[in-house]
Coordinates of C-alpha atoms (C1' of nucleotides) in Angstrom, one line a residue:
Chain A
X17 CA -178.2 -27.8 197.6
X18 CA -179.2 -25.5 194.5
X19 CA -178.0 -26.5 191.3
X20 CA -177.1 -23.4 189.1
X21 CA -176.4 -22.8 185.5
X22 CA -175.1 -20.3 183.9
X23 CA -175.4 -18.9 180.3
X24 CA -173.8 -16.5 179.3
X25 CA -171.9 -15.7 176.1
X26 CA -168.4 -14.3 177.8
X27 CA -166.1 -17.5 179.6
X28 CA -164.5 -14.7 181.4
X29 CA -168.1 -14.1 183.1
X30 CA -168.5 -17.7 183.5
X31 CA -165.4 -18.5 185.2
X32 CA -165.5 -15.7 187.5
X33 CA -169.3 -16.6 188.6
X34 CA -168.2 -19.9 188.8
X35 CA -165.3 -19.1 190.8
X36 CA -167.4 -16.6 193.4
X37 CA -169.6 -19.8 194.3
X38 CA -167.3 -22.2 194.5
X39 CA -167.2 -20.0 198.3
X40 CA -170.9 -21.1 198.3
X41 CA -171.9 -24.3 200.1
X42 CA -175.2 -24.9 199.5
X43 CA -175.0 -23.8 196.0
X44 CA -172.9 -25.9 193.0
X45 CA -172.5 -24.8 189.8
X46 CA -174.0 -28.2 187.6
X47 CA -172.8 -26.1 184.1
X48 CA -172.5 -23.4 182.0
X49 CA -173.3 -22.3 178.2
X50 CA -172.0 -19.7 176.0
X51 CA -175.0 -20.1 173.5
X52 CA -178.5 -21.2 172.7
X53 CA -177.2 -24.3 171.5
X54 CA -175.2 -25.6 174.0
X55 CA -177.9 -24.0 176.4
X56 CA -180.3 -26.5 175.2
X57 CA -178.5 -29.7 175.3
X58 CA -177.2 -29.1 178.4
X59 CA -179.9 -28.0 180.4
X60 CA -182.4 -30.7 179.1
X61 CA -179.6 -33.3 180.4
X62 CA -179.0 -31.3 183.7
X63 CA -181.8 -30.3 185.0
X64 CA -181.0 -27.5 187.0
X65 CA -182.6 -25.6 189.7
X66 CA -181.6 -22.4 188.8
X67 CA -180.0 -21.0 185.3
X68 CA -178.2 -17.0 185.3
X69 CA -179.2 -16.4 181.9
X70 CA -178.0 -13.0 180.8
X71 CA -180.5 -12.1 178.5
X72 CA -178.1 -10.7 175.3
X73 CA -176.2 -13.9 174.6
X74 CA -173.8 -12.7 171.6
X75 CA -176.4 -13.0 169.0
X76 CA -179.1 -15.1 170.8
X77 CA -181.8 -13.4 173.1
X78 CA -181.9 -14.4 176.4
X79 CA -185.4 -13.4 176.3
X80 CA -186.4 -15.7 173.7
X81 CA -184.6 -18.5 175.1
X82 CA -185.9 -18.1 178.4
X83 CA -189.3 -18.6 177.0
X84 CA -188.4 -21.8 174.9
X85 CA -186.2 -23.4 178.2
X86 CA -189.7 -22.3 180.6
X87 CA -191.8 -24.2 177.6
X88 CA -190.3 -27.4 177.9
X89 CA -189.0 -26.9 182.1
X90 CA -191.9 -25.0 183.9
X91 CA -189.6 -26.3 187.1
X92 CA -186.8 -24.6 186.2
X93 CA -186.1 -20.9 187.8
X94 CA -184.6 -18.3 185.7
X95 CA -182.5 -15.6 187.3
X96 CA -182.4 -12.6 184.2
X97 CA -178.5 -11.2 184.7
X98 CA -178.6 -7.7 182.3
X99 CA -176.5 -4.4 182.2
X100 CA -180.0 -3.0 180.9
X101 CA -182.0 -1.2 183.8
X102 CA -184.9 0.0 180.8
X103 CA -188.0 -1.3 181.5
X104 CA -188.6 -2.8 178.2
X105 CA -186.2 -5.4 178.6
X106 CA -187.2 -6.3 182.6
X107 CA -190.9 -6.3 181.5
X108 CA -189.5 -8.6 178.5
X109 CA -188.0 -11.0 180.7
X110 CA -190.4 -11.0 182.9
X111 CA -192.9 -12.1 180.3
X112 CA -190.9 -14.4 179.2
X113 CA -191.7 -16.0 182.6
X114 CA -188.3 -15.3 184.7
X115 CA -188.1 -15.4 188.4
X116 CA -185.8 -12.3 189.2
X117 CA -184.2 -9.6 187.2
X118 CA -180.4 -9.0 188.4
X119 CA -178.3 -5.6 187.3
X120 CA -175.1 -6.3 186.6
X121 CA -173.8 -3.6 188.7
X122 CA -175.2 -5.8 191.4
X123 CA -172.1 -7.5 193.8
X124 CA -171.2 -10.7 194.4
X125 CA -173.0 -11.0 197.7
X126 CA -176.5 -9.6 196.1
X127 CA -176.2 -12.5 193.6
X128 CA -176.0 -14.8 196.3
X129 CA -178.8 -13.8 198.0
X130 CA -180.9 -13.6 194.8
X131 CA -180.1 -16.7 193.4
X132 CA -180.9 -18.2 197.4
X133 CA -184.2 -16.3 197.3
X134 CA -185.1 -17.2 193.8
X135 CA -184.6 -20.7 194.4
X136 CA -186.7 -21.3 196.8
X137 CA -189.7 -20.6 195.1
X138 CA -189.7 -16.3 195.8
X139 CA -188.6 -13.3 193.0
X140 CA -185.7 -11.1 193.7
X141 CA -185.1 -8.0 191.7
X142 CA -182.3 -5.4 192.0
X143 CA -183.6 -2.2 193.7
X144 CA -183.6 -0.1 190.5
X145 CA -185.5 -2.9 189.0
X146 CA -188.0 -2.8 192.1
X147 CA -188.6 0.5 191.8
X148 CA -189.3 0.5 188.0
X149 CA -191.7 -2.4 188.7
X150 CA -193.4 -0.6 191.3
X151 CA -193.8 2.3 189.2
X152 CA -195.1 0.5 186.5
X153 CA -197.2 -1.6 188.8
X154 CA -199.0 1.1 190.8
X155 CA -202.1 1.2 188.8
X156 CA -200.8 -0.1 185.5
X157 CA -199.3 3.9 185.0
X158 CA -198.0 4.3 181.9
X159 CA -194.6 3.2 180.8
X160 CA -192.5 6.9 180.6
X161 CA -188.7 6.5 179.5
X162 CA -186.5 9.9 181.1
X163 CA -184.5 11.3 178.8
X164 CA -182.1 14.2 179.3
X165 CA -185.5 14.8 181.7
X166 CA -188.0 15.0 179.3
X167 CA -190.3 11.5 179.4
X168 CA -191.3 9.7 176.2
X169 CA -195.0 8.9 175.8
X170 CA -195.6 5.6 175.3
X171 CA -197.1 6.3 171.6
X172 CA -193.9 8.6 171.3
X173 CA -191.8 5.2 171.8
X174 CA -194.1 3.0 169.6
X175 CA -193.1 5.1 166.6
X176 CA -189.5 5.3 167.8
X177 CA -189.2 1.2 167.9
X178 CA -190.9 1.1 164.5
X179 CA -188.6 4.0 163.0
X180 CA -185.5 1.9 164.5
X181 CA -187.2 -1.3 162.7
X182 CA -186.7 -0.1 159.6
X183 CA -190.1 1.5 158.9
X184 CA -191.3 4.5 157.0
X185 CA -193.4 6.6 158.2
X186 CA -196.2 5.5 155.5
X187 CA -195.5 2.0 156.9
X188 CA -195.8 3.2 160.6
X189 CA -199.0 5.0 159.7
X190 CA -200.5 2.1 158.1
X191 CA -199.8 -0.2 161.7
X192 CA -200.8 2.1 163.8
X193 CA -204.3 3.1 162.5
X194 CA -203.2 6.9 162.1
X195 CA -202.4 9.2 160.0
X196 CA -198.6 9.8 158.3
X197 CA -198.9 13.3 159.6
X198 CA -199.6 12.2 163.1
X199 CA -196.5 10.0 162.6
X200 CA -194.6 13.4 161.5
X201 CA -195.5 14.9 164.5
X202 CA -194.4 12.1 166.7
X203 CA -191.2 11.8 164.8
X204 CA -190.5 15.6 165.3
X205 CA -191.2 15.6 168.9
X206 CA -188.9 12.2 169.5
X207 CA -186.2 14.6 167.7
X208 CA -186.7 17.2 170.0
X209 CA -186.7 15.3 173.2
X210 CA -184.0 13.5 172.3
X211 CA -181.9 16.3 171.2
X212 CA -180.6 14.6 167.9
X213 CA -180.5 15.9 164.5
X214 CA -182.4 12.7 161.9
X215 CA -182.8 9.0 162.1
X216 CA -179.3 7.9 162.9
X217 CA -179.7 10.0 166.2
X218 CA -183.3 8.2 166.5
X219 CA -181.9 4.7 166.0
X220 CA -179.3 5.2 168.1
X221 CA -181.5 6.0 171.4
X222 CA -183.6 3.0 170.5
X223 CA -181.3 0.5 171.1
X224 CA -180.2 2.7 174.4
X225 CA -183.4 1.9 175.6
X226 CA -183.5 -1.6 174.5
X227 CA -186.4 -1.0 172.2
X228 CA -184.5 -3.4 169.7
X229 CA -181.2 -5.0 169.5
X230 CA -177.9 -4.4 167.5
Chain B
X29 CA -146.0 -9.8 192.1
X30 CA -147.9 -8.6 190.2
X31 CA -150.6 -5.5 191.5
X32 CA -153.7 -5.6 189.3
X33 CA -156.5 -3.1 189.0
X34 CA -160.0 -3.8 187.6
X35 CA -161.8 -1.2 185.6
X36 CA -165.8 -2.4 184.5
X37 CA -168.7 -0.8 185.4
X38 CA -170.2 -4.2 186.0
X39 CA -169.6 -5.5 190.0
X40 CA -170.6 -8.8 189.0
X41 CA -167.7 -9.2 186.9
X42 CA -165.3 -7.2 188.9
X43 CA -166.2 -9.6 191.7
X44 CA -165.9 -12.5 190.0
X45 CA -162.4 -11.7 188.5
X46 CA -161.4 -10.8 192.0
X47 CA -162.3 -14.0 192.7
X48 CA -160.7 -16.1 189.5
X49 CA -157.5 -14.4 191.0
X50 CA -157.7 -14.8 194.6
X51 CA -156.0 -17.9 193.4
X52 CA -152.8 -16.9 191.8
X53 CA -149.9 -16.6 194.1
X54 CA -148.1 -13.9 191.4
X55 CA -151.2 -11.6 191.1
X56 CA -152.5 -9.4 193.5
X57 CA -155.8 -7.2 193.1
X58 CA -155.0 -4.3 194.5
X59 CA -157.8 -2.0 193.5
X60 CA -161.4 -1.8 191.2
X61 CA -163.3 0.8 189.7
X62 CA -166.6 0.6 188.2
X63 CA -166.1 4.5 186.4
X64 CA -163.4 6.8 184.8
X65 CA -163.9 9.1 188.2
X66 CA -163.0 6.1 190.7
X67 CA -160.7 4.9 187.9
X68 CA -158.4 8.2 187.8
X69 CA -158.1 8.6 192.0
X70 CA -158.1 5.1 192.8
X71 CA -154.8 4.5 190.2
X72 CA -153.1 7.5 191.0
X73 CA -153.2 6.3 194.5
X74 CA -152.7 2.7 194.1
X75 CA -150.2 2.7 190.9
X76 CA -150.7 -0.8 189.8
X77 CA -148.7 -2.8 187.7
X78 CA -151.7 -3.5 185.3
X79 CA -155.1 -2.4 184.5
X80 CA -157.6 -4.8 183.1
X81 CA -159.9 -2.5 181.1
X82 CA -163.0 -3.1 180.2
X83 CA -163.6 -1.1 177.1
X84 CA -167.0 -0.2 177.4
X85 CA -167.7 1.4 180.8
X86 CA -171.1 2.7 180.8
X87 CA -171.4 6.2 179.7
X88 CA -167.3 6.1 180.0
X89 CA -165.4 5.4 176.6
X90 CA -162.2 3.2 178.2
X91 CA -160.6 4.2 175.0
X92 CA -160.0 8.1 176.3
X93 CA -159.7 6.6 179.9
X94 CA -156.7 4.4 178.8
X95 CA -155.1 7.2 176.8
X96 CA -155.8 10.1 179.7
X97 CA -154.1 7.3 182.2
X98 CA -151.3 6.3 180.3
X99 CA -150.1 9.8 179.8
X100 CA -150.3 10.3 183.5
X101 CA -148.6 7.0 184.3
X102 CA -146.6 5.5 181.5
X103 CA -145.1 2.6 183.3
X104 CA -148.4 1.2 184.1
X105 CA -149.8 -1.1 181.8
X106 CA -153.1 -1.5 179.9
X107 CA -154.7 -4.9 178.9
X108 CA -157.9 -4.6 177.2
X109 CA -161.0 -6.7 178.1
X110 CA -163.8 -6.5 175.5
X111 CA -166.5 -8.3 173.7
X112 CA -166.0 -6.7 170.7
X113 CA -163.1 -8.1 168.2
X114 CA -164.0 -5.8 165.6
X115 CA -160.8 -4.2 164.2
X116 CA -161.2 -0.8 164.9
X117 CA -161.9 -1.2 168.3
X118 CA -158.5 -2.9 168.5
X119 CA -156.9 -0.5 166.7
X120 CA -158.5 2.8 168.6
X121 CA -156.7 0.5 171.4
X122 CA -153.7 0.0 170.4
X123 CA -153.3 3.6 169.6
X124 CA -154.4 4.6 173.1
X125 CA -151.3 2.9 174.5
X126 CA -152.5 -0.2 175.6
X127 CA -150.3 -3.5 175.7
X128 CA -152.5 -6.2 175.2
X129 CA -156.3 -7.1 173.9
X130 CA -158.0 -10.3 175.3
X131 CA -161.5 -10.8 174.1
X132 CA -164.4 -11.9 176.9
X133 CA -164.7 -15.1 175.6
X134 CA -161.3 -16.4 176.7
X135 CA -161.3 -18.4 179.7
X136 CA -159.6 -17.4 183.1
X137 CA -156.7 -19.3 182.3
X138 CA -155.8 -17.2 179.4
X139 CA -156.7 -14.1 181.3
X140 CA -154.3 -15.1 183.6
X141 CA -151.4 -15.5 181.1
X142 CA -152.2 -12.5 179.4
X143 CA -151.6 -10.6 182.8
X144 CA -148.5 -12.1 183.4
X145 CA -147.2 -11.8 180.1
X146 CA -148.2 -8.2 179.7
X147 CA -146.6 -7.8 183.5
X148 CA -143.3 -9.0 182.1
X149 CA -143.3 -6.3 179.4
X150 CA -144.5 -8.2 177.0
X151 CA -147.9 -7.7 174.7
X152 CA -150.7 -10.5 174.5
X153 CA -153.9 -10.5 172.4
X154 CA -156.3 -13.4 172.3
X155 CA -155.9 -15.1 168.7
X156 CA -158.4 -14.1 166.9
X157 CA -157.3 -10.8 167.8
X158 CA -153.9 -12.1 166.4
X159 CA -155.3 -12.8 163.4
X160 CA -156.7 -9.4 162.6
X161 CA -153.9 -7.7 163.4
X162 CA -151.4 -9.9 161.4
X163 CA -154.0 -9.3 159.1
X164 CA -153.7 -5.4 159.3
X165 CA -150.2 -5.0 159.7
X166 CA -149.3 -7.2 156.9
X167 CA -148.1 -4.8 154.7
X168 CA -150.0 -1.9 155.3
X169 CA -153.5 -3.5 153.7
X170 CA -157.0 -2.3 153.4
X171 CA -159.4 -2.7 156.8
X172 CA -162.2 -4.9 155.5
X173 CA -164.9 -5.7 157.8
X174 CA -167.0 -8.9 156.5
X175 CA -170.5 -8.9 156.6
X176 CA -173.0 -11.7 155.1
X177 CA -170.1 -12.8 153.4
X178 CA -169.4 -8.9 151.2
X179 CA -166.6 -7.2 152.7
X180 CA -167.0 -3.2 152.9
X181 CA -164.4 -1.5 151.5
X182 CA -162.4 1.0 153.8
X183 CA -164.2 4.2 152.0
X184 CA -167.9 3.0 152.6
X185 CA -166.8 2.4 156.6
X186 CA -165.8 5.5 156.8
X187 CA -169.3 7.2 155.2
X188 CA -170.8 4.5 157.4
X189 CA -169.8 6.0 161.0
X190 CA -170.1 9.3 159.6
X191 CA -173.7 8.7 158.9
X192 CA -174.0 7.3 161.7
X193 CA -172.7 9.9 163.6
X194 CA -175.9 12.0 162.0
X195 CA -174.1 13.8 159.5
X196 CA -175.8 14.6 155.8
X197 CA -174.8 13.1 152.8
X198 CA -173.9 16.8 152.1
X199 CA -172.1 17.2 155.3
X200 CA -170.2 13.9 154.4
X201 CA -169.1 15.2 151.1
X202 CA -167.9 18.0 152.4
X203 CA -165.7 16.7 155.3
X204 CA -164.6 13.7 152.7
X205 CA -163.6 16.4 149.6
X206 CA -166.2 14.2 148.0
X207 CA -169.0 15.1 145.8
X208 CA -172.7 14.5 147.1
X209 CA -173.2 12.0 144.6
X210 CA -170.4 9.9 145.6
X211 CA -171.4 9.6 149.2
X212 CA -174.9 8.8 147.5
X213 CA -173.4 6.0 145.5
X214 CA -171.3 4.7 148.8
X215 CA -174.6 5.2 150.3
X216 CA -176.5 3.0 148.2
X217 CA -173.7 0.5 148.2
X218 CA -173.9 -0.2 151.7
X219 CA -177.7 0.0 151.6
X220 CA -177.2 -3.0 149.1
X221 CA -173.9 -5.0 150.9
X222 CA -175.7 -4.8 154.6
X223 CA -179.2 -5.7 153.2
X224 CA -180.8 -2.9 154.8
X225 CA -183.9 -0.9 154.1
X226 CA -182.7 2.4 154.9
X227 CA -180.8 4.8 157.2
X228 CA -181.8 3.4 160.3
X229 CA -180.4 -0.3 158.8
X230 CA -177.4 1.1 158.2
X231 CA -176.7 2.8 161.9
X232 CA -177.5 -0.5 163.6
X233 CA -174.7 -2.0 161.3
X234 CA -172.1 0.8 162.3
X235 CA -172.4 -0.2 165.5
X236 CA -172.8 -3.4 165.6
X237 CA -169.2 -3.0 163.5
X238 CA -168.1 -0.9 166.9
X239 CA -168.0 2.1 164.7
X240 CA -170.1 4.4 167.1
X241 CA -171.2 3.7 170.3
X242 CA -175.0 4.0 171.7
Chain C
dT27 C1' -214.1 19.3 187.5
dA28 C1' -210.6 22.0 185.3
dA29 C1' -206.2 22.1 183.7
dA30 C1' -202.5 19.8 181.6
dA31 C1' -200.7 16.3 178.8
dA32 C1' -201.1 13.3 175.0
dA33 C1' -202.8 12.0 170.7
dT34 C1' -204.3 13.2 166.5
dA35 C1' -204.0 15.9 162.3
dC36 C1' -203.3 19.5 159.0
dC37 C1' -200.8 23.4 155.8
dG38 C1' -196.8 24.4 153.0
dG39 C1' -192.2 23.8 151.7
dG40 C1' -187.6 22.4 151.1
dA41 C1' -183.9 19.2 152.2
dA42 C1' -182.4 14.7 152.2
dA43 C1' -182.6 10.0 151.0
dT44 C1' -183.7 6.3 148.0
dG45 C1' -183.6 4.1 143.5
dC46 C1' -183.2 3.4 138.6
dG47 C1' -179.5 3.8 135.4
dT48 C1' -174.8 5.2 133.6
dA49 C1' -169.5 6.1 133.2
dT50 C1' -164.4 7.1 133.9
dT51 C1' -160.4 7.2 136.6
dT52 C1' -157.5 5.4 140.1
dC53 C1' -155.7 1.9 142.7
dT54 C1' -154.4 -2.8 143.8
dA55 C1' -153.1 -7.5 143.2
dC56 C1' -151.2 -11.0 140.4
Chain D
dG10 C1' -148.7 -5.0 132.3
dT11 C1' -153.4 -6.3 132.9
dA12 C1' -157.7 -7.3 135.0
dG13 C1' -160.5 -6.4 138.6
dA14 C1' -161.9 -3.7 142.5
dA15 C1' -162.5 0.7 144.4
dA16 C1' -163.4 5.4 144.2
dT17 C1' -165.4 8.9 142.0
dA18 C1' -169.2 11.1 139.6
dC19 C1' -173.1 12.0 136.8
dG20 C1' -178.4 11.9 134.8
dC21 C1' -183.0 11.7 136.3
dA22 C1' -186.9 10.9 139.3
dT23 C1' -189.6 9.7 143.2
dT24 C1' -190.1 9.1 147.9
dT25 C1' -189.1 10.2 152.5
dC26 C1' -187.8 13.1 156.0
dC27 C1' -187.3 17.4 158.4
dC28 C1' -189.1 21.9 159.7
dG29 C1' -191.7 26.1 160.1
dG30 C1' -196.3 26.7 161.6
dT31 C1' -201.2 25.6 163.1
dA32 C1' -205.3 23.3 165.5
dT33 C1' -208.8 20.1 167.9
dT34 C1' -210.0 16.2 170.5
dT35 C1' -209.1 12.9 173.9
dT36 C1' -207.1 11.3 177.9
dT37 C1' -204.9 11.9 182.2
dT38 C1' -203.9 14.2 186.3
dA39 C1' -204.4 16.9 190.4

DNA sequence: TAAAAAATACCGGGAAATGCGTATTTCTAC
DNA sequence: GTAGAAATACGCATTTCCCGGTATTTTTTA
């Protein structure tokens, strides 16, 4: 019998995963949290097997708490749940020490199986995820994020996660090592590639990519 | 009985609503789409009682897509499943035709209610989405979104999602019948209310407040 | 190994944003 | 009717960003 729980921030969500494995014999849903807090408590008194933890709980990150839960229950398998497919958050979670990376566009039957696989002791990732892994895998490539066709570098999203942190680009110079007009340049191209007009445009694809959160 | 049809982009969720009302005797789930294209041939086919619309459907704005549907099908009704309870997505809602708002983090029981009363001709919106209504329509009053406490007035949301929309203070001024310097001052203001450094600050806010969309 | 891509960096200039301050008028709520 | 909030607007200055162009070096790829 696997003991799953699930965190995540909408009831609706909750209740229907609940109610899809209820139809699930070896599996029983032990609880369910819609934040950190009550993630905490009740996981330290439960004990599960298995927690779905979608990783942008409201206005906790399920990244983080993964990390803290893994700290203090190594035992404990983490099944990530996201809409995000971008790289940046799978390699996130994944650092953060979960088991399996699930899309949401996944089905009920594919959760299932995942959660089944996860549990007893393999990874399971969703095929879009398995094929960004791979890719990023093979040879330790670099990361390249498509847009409209045209990839990012990876220094090309460095600057575009500092610019959406709030950073000029004296500050960005000065972390980097290089020089503002190097940042310029980067900025210009992340313009051009992206097709938008100044930094709202920027900022906006940032958090499309899941460079940072709203 | 009642004939429902699911609109989210997420399978998970569809499935697990499917699920939640596999056990209602009233309700009957006659149909899902996971995008506007599915969405438009599966209801014209099916015509539903209700649609439970997810707001946010990927790259599709279920806004337009309950607006476009209406229009085509005016006896079916819209109930609106979103995360967000920000005002304006209510409103944007509202004005699309749609008879009812429940926010994600009511339970299935609610969700259930809300179907049936929305069904019976009737509207439903999950309290808090009550509240900003009653709120809104008491007497015609100022929108005023509270942040850290310092509400924005209605003038500096609207420079807000215009700047976020990547439009110059000098643009602004001239779609507003504003001077530059007063978008400068509104500007500054919200600079100064959000606690933000700068333009890229103030774009996470706007949508964060559901003003834009990524 | 050669070619392509990426990273680095500069020139010059103007536009745009930020930041310090100020003020008056209009609107709203009591 | 009055006080406070909101909207409007200005002065001035500095910093930052955007944009036209250029180039060399380093790294990656085939």
């Amino acid at each position: 019998m696997i003991t799953v729980f699930i965190a995540d921030d909408h009831k609706i969500f909750r209740d229907g995963i609940i109610s899809l494995l209820e139809n699930e014999e070896d599996i029983r849903v032990v609880g369910e949290a819609g934040s950190e807090e009550e993630l905490n408590t009740r996981v330290a008194r439960l004990q599960p097997d298995l927690i779905l933890m979608d990783i942008s709980m409201g206005s906790t990150n399920g990244i983080d708490a993964t990390e803290s839960i893994l700290k203090r229950f190594p035992k404990i398998k983490v099944l990530a749940l996201s809409m995000h497919s971008e790289s940046s958050y799978i390699l996130k979670m994944l650092e953060a020490g979960a088991s399996g990376y699930l899309l949401k566009d996944a089905g009920s039957r594919e959760m299932v199986a995942a959660i089944r696989s996860v549990a007893s002791g393999n990874t399971y990732f969703s095929q879009q995820v398995s094929q960004t892994l791979l890719h990023h895998l093979s040879g330790g490539k670099k990361i390249k994020e498509k847009i409209a066709g045209v990839p990012l570098t990876k220094r090309e999203i460095e600057v575009l996660q500092l610019i959406a942190e709030e950073f000029s680009n004296a500050e960005i110079a000065e972390r980097l090592f290089i020089s503002i007009r190097t940042v310029d340049t980067h900025r210009r191209n992340l313009l051009e590639k992206l097709g938008v007009k100044n930094t709202a445009g920027l900022v906006k694809n940032a958090i499309r990519l899941g460079l940072i959160h709203t």
